Coordinates of C-alpha atoms and ligand atoms in Angstrom, one line a residue:
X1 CA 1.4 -8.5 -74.9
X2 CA 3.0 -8.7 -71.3
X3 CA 2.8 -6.3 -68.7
X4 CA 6.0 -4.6 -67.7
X5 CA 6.3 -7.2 -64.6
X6 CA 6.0 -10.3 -67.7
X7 CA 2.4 -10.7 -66.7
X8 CA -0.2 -12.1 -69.9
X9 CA -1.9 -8.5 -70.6
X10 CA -5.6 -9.8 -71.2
X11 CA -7.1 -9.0 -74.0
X12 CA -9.6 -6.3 -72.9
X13 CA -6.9 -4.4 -71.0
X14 CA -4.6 -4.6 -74.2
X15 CA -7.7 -2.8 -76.2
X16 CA -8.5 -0.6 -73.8
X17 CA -7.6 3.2 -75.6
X18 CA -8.9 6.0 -73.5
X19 CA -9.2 8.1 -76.7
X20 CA -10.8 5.8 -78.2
X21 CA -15.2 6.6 -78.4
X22 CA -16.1 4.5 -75.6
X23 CA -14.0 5.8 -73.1
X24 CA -14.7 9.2 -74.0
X25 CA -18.5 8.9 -74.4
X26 CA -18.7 7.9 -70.7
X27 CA -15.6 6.5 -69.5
X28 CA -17.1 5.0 -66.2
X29 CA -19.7 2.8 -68.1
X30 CA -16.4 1.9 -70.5
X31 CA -14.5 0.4 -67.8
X32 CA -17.7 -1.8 -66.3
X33 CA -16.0 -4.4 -67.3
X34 CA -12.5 -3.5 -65.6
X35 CA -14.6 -2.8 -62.2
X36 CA -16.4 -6.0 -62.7
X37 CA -13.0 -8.4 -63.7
X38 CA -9.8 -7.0 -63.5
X39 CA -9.8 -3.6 -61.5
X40 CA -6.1 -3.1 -62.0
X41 CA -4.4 -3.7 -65.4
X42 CA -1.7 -2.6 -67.7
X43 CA -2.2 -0.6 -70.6
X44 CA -0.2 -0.8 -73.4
X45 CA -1.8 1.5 -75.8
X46 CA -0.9 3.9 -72.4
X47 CA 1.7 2.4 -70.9
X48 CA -0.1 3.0 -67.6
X49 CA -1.8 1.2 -65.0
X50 CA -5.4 1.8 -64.9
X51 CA -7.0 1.5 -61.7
X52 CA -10.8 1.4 -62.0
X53 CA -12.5 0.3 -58.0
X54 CA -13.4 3.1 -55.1
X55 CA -11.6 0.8 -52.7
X56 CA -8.4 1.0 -54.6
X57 CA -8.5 4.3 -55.7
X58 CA -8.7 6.2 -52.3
X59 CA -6.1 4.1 -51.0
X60 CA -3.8 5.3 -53.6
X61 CA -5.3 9.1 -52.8
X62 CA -4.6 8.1 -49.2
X63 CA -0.6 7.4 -49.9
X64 CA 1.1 10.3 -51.3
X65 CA 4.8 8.9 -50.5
X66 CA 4.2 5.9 -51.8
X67 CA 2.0 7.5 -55.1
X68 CA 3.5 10.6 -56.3
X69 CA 1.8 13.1 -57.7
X70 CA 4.7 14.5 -59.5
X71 CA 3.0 13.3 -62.9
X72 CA 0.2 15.0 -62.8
X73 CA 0.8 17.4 -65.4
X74 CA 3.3 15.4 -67.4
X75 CA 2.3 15.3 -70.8
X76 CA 0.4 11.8 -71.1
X77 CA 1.7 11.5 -75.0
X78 CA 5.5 12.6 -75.1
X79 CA 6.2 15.7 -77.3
X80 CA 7.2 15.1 -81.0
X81 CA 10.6 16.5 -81.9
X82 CA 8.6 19.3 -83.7
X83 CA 6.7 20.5 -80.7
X84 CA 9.6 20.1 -78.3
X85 CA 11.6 22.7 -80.8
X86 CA 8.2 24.9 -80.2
X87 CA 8.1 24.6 -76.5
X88 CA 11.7 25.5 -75.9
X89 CA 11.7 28.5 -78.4
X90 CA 9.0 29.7 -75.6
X91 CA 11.4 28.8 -73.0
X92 CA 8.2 27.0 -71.5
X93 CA 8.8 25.4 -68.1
X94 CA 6.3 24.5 -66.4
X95 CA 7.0 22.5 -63.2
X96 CA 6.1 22.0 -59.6
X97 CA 2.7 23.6 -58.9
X98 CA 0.8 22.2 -55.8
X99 CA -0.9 19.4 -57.3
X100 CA 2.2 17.7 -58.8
X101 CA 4.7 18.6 -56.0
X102 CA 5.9 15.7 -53.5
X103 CA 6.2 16.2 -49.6
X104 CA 7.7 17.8 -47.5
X105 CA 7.4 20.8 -49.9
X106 CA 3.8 20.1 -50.6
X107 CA 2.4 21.0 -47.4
X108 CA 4.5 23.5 -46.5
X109 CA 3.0 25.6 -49.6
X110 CA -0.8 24.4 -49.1
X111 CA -0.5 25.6 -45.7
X112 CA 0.9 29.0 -46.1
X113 CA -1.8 29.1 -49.3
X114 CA -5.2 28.3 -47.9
X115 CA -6.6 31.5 -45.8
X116 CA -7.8 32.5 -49.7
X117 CA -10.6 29.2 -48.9
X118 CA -11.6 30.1 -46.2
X119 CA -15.9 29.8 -46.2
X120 CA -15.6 33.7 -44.8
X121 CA -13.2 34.4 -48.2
X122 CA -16.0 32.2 -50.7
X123 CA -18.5 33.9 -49.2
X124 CA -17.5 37.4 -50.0
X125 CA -17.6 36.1 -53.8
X126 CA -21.2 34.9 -54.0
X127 CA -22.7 38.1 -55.1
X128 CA -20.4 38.6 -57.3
X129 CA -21.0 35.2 -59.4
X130 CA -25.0 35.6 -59.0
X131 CA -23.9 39.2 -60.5
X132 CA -22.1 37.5 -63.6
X133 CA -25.2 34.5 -64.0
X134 CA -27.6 37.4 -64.1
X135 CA -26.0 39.4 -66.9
X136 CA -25.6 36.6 -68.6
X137 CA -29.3 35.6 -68.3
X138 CA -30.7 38.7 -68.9
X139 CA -28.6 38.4 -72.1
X140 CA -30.5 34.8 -73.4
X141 CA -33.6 35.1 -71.3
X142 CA -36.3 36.4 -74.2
X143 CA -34.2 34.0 -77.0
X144 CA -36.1 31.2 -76.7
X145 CA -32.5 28.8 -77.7
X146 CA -29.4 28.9 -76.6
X147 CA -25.8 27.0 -76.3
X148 CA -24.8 27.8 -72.7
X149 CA -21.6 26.3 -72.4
X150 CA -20.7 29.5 -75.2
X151 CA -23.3 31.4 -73.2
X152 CA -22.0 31.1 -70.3
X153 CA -20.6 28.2 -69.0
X154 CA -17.2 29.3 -69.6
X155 CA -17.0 32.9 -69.6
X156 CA -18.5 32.4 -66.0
X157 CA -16.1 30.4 -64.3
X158 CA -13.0 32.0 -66.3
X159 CA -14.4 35.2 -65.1
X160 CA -14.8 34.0 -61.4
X161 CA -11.4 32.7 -61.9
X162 CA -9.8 35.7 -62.8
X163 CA -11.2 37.3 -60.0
X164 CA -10.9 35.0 -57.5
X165 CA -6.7 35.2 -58.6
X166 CA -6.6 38.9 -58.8
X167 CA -5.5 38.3 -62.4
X168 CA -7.0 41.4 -64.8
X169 CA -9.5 40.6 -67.1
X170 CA -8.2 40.6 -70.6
X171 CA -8.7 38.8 -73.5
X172 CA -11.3 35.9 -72.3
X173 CA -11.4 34.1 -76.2
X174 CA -7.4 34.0 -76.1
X175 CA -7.5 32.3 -72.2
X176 CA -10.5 29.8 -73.6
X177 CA -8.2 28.8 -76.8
X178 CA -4.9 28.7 -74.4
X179 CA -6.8 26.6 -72.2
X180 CA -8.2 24.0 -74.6
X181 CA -4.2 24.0 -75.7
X182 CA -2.7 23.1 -72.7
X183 CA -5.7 20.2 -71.6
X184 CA -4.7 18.7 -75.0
X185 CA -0.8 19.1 -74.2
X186 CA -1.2 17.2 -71.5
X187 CA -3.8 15.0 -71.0
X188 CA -4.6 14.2 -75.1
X189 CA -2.9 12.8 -78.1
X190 CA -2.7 14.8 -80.5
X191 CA -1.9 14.5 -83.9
X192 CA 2.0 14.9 -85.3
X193 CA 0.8 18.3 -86.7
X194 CA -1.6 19.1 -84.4
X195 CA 1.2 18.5 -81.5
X196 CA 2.8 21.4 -83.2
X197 CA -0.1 24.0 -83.3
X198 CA -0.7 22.8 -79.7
X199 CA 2.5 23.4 -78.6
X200 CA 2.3 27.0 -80.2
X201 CA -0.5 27.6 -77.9
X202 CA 1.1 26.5 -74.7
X203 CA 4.2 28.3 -75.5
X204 CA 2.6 31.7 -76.0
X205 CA -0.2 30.8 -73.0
X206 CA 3.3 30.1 -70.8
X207 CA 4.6 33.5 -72.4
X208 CA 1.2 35.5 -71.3
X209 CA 1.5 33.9 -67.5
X210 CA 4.9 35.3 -67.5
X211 CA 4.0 38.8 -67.9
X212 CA 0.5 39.0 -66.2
X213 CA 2.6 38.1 -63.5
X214 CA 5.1 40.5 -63.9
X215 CA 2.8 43.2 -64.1
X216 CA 1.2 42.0 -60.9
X217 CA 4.3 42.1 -58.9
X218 CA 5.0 45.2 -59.6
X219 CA 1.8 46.2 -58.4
X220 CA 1.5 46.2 -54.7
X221 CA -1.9 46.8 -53.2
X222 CA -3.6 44.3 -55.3
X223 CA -6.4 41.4 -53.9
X224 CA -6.6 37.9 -55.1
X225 CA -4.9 34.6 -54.5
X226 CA -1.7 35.4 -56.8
X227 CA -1.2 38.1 -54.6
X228 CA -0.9 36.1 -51.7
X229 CA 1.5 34.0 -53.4
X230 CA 3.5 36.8 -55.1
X231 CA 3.4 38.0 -50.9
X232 CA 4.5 34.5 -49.5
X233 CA 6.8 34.7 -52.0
X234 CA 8.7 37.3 -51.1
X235 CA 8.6 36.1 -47.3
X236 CA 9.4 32.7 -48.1
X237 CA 11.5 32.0 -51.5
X238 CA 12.3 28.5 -50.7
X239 CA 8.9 27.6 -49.9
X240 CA 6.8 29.4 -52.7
X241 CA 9.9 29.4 -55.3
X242 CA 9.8 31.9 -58.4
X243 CA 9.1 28.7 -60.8
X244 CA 6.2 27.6 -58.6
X245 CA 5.1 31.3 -58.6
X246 CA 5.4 31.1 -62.8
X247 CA 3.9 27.3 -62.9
X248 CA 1.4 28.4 -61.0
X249 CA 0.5 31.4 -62.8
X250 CA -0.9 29.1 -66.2
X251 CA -2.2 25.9 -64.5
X252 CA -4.1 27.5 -62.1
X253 CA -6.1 29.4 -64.7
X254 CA -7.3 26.2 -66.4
X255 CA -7.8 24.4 -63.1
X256 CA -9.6 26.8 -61.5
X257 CA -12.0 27.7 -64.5
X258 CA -12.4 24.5 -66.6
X259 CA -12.8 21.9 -63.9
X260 CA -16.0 24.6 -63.1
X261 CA -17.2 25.0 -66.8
X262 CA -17.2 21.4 -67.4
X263 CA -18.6 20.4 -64.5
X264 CA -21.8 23.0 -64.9
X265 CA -22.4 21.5 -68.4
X266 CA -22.5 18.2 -66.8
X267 CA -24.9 18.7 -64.6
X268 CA -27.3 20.7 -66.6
X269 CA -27.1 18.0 -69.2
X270 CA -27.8 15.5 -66.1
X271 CA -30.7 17.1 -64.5
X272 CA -32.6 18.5 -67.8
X273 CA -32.4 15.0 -69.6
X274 CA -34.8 14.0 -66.3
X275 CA -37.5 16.4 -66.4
X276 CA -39.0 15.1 -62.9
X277 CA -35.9 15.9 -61.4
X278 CA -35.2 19.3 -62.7
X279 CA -38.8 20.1 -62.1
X280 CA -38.0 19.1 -58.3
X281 CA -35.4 21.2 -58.3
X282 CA -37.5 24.2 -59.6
X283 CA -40.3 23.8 -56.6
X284 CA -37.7 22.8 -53.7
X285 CA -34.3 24.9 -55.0
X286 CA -33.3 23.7 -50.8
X287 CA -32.2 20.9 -53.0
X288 CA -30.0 22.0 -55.0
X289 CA -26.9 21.9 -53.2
X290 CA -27.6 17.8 -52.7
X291 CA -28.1 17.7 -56.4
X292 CA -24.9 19.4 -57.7
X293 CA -22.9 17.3 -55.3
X294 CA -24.8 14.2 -56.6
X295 CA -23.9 15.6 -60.5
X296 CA -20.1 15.9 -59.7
X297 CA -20.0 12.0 -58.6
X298 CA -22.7 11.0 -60.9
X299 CA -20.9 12.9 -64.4
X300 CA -18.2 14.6 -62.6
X301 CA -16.0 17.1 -64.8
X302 CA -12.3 15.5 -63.7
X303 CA -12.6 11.5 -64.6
X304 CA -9.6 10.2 -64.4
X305 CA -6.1 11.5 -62.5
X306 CA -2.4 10.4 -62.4
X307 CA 0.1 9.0 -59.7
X308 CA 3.6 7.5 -59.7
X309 CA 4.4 4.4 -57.7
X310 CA 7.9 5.5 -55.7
X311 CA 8.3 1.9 -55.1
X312 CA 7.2 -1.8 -55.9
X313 CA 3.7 -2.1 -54.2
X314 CA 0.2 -4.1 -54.3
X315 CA -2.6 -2.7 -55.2
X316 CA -6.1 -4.8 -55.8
X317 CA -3.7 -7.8 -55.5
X318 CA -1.8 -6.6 -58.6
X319 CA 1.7 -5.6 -58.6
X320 CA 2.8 -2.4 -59.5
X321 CA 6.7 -1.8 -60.2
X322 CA 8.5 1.2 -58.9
X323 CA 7.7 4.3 -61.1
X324 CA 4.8 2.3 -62.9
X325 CA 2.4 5.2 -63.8
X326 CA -1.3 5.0 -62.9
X327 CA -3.9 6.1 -64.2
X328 CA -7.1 6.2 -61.4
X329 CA -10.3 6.3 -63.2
X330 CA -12.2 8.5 -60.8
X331 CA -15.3 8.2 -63.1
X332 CA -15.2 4.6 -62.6
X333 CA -15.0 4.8 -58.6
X334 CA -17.7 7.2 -58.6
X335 CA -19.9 4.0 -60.1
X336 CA -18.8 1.3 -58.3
X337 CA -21.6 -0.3 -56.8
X338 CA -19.3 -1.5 -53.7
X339 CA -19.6 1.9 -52.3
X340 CA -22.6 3.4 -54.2
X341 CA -25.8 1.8 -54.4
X342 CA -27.1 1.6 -57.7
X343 CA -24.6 3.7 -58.7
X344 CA -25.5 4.4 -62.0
X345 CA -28.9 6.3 -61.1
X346 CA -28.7 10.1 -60.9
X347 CA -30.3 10.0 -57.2
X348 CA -30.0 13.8 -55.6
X349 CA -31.2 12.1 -52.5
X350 CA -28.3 9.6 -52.0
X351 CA -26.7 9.9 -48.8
X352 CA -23.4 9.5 -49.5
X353 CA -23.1 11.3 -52.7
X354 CA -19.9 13.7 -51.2
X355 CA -17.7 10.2 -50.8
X356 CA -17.3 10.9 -54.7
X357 CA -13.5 11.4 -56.2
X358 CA -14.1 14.2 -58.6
X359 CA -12.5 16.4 -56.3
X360 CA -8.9 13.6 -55.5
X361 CA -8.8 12.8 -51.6
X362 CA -6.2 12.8 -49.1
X363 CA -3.8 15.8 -48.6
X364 CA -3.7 17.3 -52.0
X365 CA -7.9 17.3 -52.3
X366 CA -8.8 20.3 -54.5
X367 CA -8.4 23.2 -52.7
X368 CA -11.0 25.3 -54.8
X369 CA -14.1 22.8 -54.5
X370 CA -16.8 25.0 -52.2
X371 CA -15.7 27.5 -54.7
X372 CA -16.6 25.2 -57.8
X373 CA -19.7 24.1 -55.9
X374 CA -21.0 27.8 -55.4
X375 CA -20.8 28.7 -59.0
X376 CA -22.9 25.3 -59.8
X377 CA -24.9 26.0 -56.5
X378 CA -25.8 29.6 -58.3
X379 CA -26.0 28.8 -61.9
X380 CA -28.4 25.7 -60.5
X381 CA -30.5 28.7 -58.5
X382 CA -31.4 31.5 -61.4
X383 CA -32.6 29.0 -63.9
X384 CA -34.6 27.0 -61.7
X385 CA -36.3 30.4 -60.9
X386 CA -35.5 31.9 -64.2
X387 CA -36.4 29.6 -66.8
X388 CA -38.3 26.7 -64.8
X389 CA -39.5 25.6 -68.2
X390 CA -36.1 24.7 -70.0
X391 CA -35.7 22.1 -72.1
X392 CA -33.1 19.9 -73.5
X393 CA -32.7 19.8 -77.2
X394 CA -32.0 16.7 -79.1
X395 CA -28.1 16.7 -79.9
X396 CA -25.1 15.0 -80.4
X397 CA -22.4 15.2 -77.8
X398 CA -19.2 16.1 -78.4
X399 CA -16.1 16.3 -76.1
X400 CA -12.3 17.3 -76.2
X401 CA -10.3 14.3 -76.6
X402 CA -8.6 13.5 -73.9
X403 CA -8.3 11.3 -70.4
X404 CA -9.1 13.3 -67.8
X405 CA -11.4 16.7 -68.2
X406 CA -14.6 15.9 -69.3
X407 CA -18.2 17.7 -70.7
X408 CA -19.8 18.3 -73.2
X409 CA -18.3 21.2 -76.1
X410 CA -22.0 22.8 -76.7
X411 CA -25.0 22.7 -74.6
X412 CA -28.6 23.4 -76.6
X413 CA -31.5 23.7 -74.7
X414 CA -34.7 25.7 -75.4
X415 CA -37.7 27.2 -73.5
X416 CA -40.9 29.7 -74.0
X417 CA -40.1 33.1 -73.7
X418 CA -43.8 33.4 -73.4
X419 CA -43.9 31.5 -70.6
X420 CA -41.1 32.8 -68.3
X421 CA -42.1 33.3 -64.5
X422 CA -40.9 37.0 -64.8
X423 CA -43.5 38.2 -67.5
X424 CA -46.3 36.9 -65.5
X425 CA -45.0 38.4 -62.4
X426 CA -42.9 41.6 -63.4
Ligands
HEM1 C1 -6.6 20.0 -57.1 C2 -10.8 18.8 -59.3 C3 -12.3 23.5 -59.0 C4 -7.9 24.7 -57.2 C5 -7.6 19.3 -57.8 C6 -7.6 17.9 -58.0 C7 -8.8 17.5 -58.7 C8 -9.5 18.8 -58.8 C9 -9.2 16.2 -59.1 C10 -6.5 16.9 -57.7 C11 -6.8 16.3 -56.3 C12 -5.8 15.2 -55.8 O1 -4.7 15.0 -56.3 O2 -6.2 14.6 -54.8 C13 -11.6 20.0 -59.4 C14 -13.0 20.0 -59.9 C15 -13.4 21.4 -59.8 C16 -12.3 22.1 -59.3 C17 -13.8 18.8 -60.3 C18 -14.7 22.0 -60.1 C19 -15.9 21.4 -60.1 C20 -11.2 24.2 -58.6 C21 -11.2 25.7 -58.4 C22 -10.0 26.0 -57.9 C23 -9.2 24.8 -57.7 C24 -12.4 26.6 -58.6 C25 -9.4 27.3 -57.5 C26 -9.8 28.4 -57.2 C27 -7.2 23.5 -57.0 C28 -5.9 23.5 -56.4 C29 -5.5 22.1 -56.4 C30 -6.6 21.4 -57.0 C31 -5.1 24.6 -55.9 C32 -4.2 21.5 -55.8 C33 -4.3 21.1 -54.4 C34 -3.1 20.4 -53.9 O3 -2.4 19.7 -54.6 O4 -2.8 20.5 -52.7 N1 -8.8 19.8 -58.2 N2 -11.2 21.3 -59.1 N3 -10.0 23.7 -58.2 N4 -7.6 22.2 -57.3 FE1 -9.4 21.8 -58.1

């Protein structure tokens, strides 16, 4: 195979399949070798540039002219005929959001968008997540076993989410399955029929983002982040457009709640699989912060993310054609030992832990990340105190087939009702 500039494609980068087990086991430790020997290569099972080194990853973050973002949400396998029929009987169209939309119309939206993040604006939301972690532990707490990603490592952030958007809560199983529809749509490779089913759900998850949004312009004292779009909006129609506002609407549920959920399975999985650490955590919880940062770079919940090259350029010494696609394997930065020192250790003391990628760099960096890291923060604080004395249970992983949102689909872990802290000290 040859690379779209006629360059020899070697034979590891014409194997590499990031839907294949290895890459979705742990797709850092399955590009070592890319890291190690050829940190930018073609793909032709993708027919994307995969870029695997820190270095050459933030200086494609750093570049936003010359790497577009405006793939970001294009669908990495190309709709069958069937599901294209589906998606247009829906009238689906998504489009420019934030983190797909090119300059100058980029920043003019982030800018008029951000007062929502400010750490004043969080802050005011902290009692309302240790509020939902609560419930949610009081619910499991005398069980003895549980799954907390169905727990509560989903409804949590989804709820959070909802709230945080002003968007009313309805209907939380329907948002999980629209979600786990539209990651697939656009990041996986599914299956002729399954591309069909999937599409369904998009289309009707598109549909439902539609009229929540209706409903909530119609409404006119309400609070949350949709608001202040639906208001910028109406004061400026050219800079947050009607699609944008619509676009916005369905990808900012799944970004804003999934990114979360994942990430919190992550880390538990992390920290309980090393008992000394967790136990750490549960005698000095001023840790925690340090640890949850060191989680998201360590087994972050966004591992790989997409840019278009506007123009023939060099990157790691390779060259990439105008509008070759790339693929960065934020994962794979995160582990590179070039800017982390033994990079594979979960080390809640490392120093430079917030260098990770998990969260992009450069001008479109997630805008919601201080909110993501309070949830984890939280969740991290009442089960230290709560259930000191959890355990991970043996298990199998499993995760949703796809390149770029990763943890684990069920989380078992057990404890000693017996033994929690609260019975001895009620
Ligand atoms: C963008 C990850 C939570 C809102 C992004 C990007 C990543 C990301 C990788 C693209 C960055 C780039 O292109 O440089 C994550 C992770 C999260 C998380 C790992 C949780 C652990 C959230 C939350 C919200 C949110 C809770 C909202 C409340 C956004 C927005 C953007 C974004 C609005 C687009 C920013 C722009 O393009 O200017 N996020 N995210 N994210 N995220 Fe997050």
């Amino acid at each position: 195979a040859v690379s779209p500039t006629g360059c020899p494609v070697s034979p590891r980068a014409a194997e590499f399949d990031p839907f294949e087990a290895p890459y979705q086991l742990d797709p850092a430790e399955a590009l070592r070798w890319s890291r190690e020997q050829e940190p930018v290569f073609y793909s032709p099972r993708l027919g994307y540039w995969i870029v695997s080194r820190y270095d050459d990853i933030k200086a494609i973050f750093r570049d936003n002219h010359t790497f577009s973002p405006s793939i970001a949400l294009e669908k990495i396998t190309p709709a069958s005929k069937e599901a294209q029929a589906v998606l247009e009987r829906y009238d689906y169209g998504m489009n420019r959001t934030l983190v797909n939309e090119d300059e100058p119309a980029h920043m003019a939206r982030r800018r008029e968008l951000l007062e929502a993040f400010s750490p004043e604006a969080l802050e005011a939301h902290a009692p309302m997540v240790r509020r939902l972690v609560r419930e949610k532990l009081d619910a499991i707490v005398d069980r003895g076993r549980a799954d907390l990603v169905a727990e509560m490592f989903w409804e949590v952030p989804l709820t959070v989410a909802l709230h945080f958007l002003g968007v009313p809560e309805e209907d939380m199983e329907q948002l999980r399955r629209f979600s786990v529809a539209h990651t697939l749509n656009t990041w996986g490779r599914p299956s002729p029929e399954q591309q069909v089913e999937v599409a369904e759900g998009v289309g009707k998850f598109w549909q439902y983002s539609g009229e929540v949004l209706e409903k909530m312009q119609r409404q006119t004292q309400g609070k949350g982040w949709m608001y202040d779009m639906i208001e910028k909006n109406r004061q400026k129609p050219d800079v947050v457009t009607d699609n944008y506002l619509h676009s916005m609407m369905m990808a900012i549920i799944v970004a804003a709640h999934e990114t979360t959920a994942l990430a919190t399975a992550n880390a538990f999985r992390q920290l309980l699989s090393r008992p000394a650490v967790w136990d750490e955590l549960c005698d000095n919880p001023e840790l925690i912060p340090a640890a949850a940062e060191e989680c998201l770079r360590h087994s972050g919940s966004v591992v790989a993310w997409r840019r278009r090259a506007t123009r023939e350029v060099s990157v790691g010494g390779v060259t990439i054609p105008e509008d070759g696609k790339i693929l960065m394997v934020t994962a794979s930065g995160n582990h590179d030992p070039s800017h982390f020192e033994n990079p594979d250790e979960l080390d809640i003391y490392r120093d430079n832990a917030v260098d990770h990628l998990t969260f992009g760099y450069g001008s479109h960096q997630c805008m919601g990340k201080n909110l993501g890291r309070m949830e984890m923060r939280i969740f991290l604080e009442e089960f230290t105190r709560r259930l000191p004395h959890l355990e991970l249970e043996e298990q199998a992983f499993t995760f949703l087939p796809n390149t770029s949102f990763r943890g684990p689909e069920a989380l078992w872990v057990r404890w000693d009702p017996a033994k929690n802290p609260e019975r001895q000290d009620p």
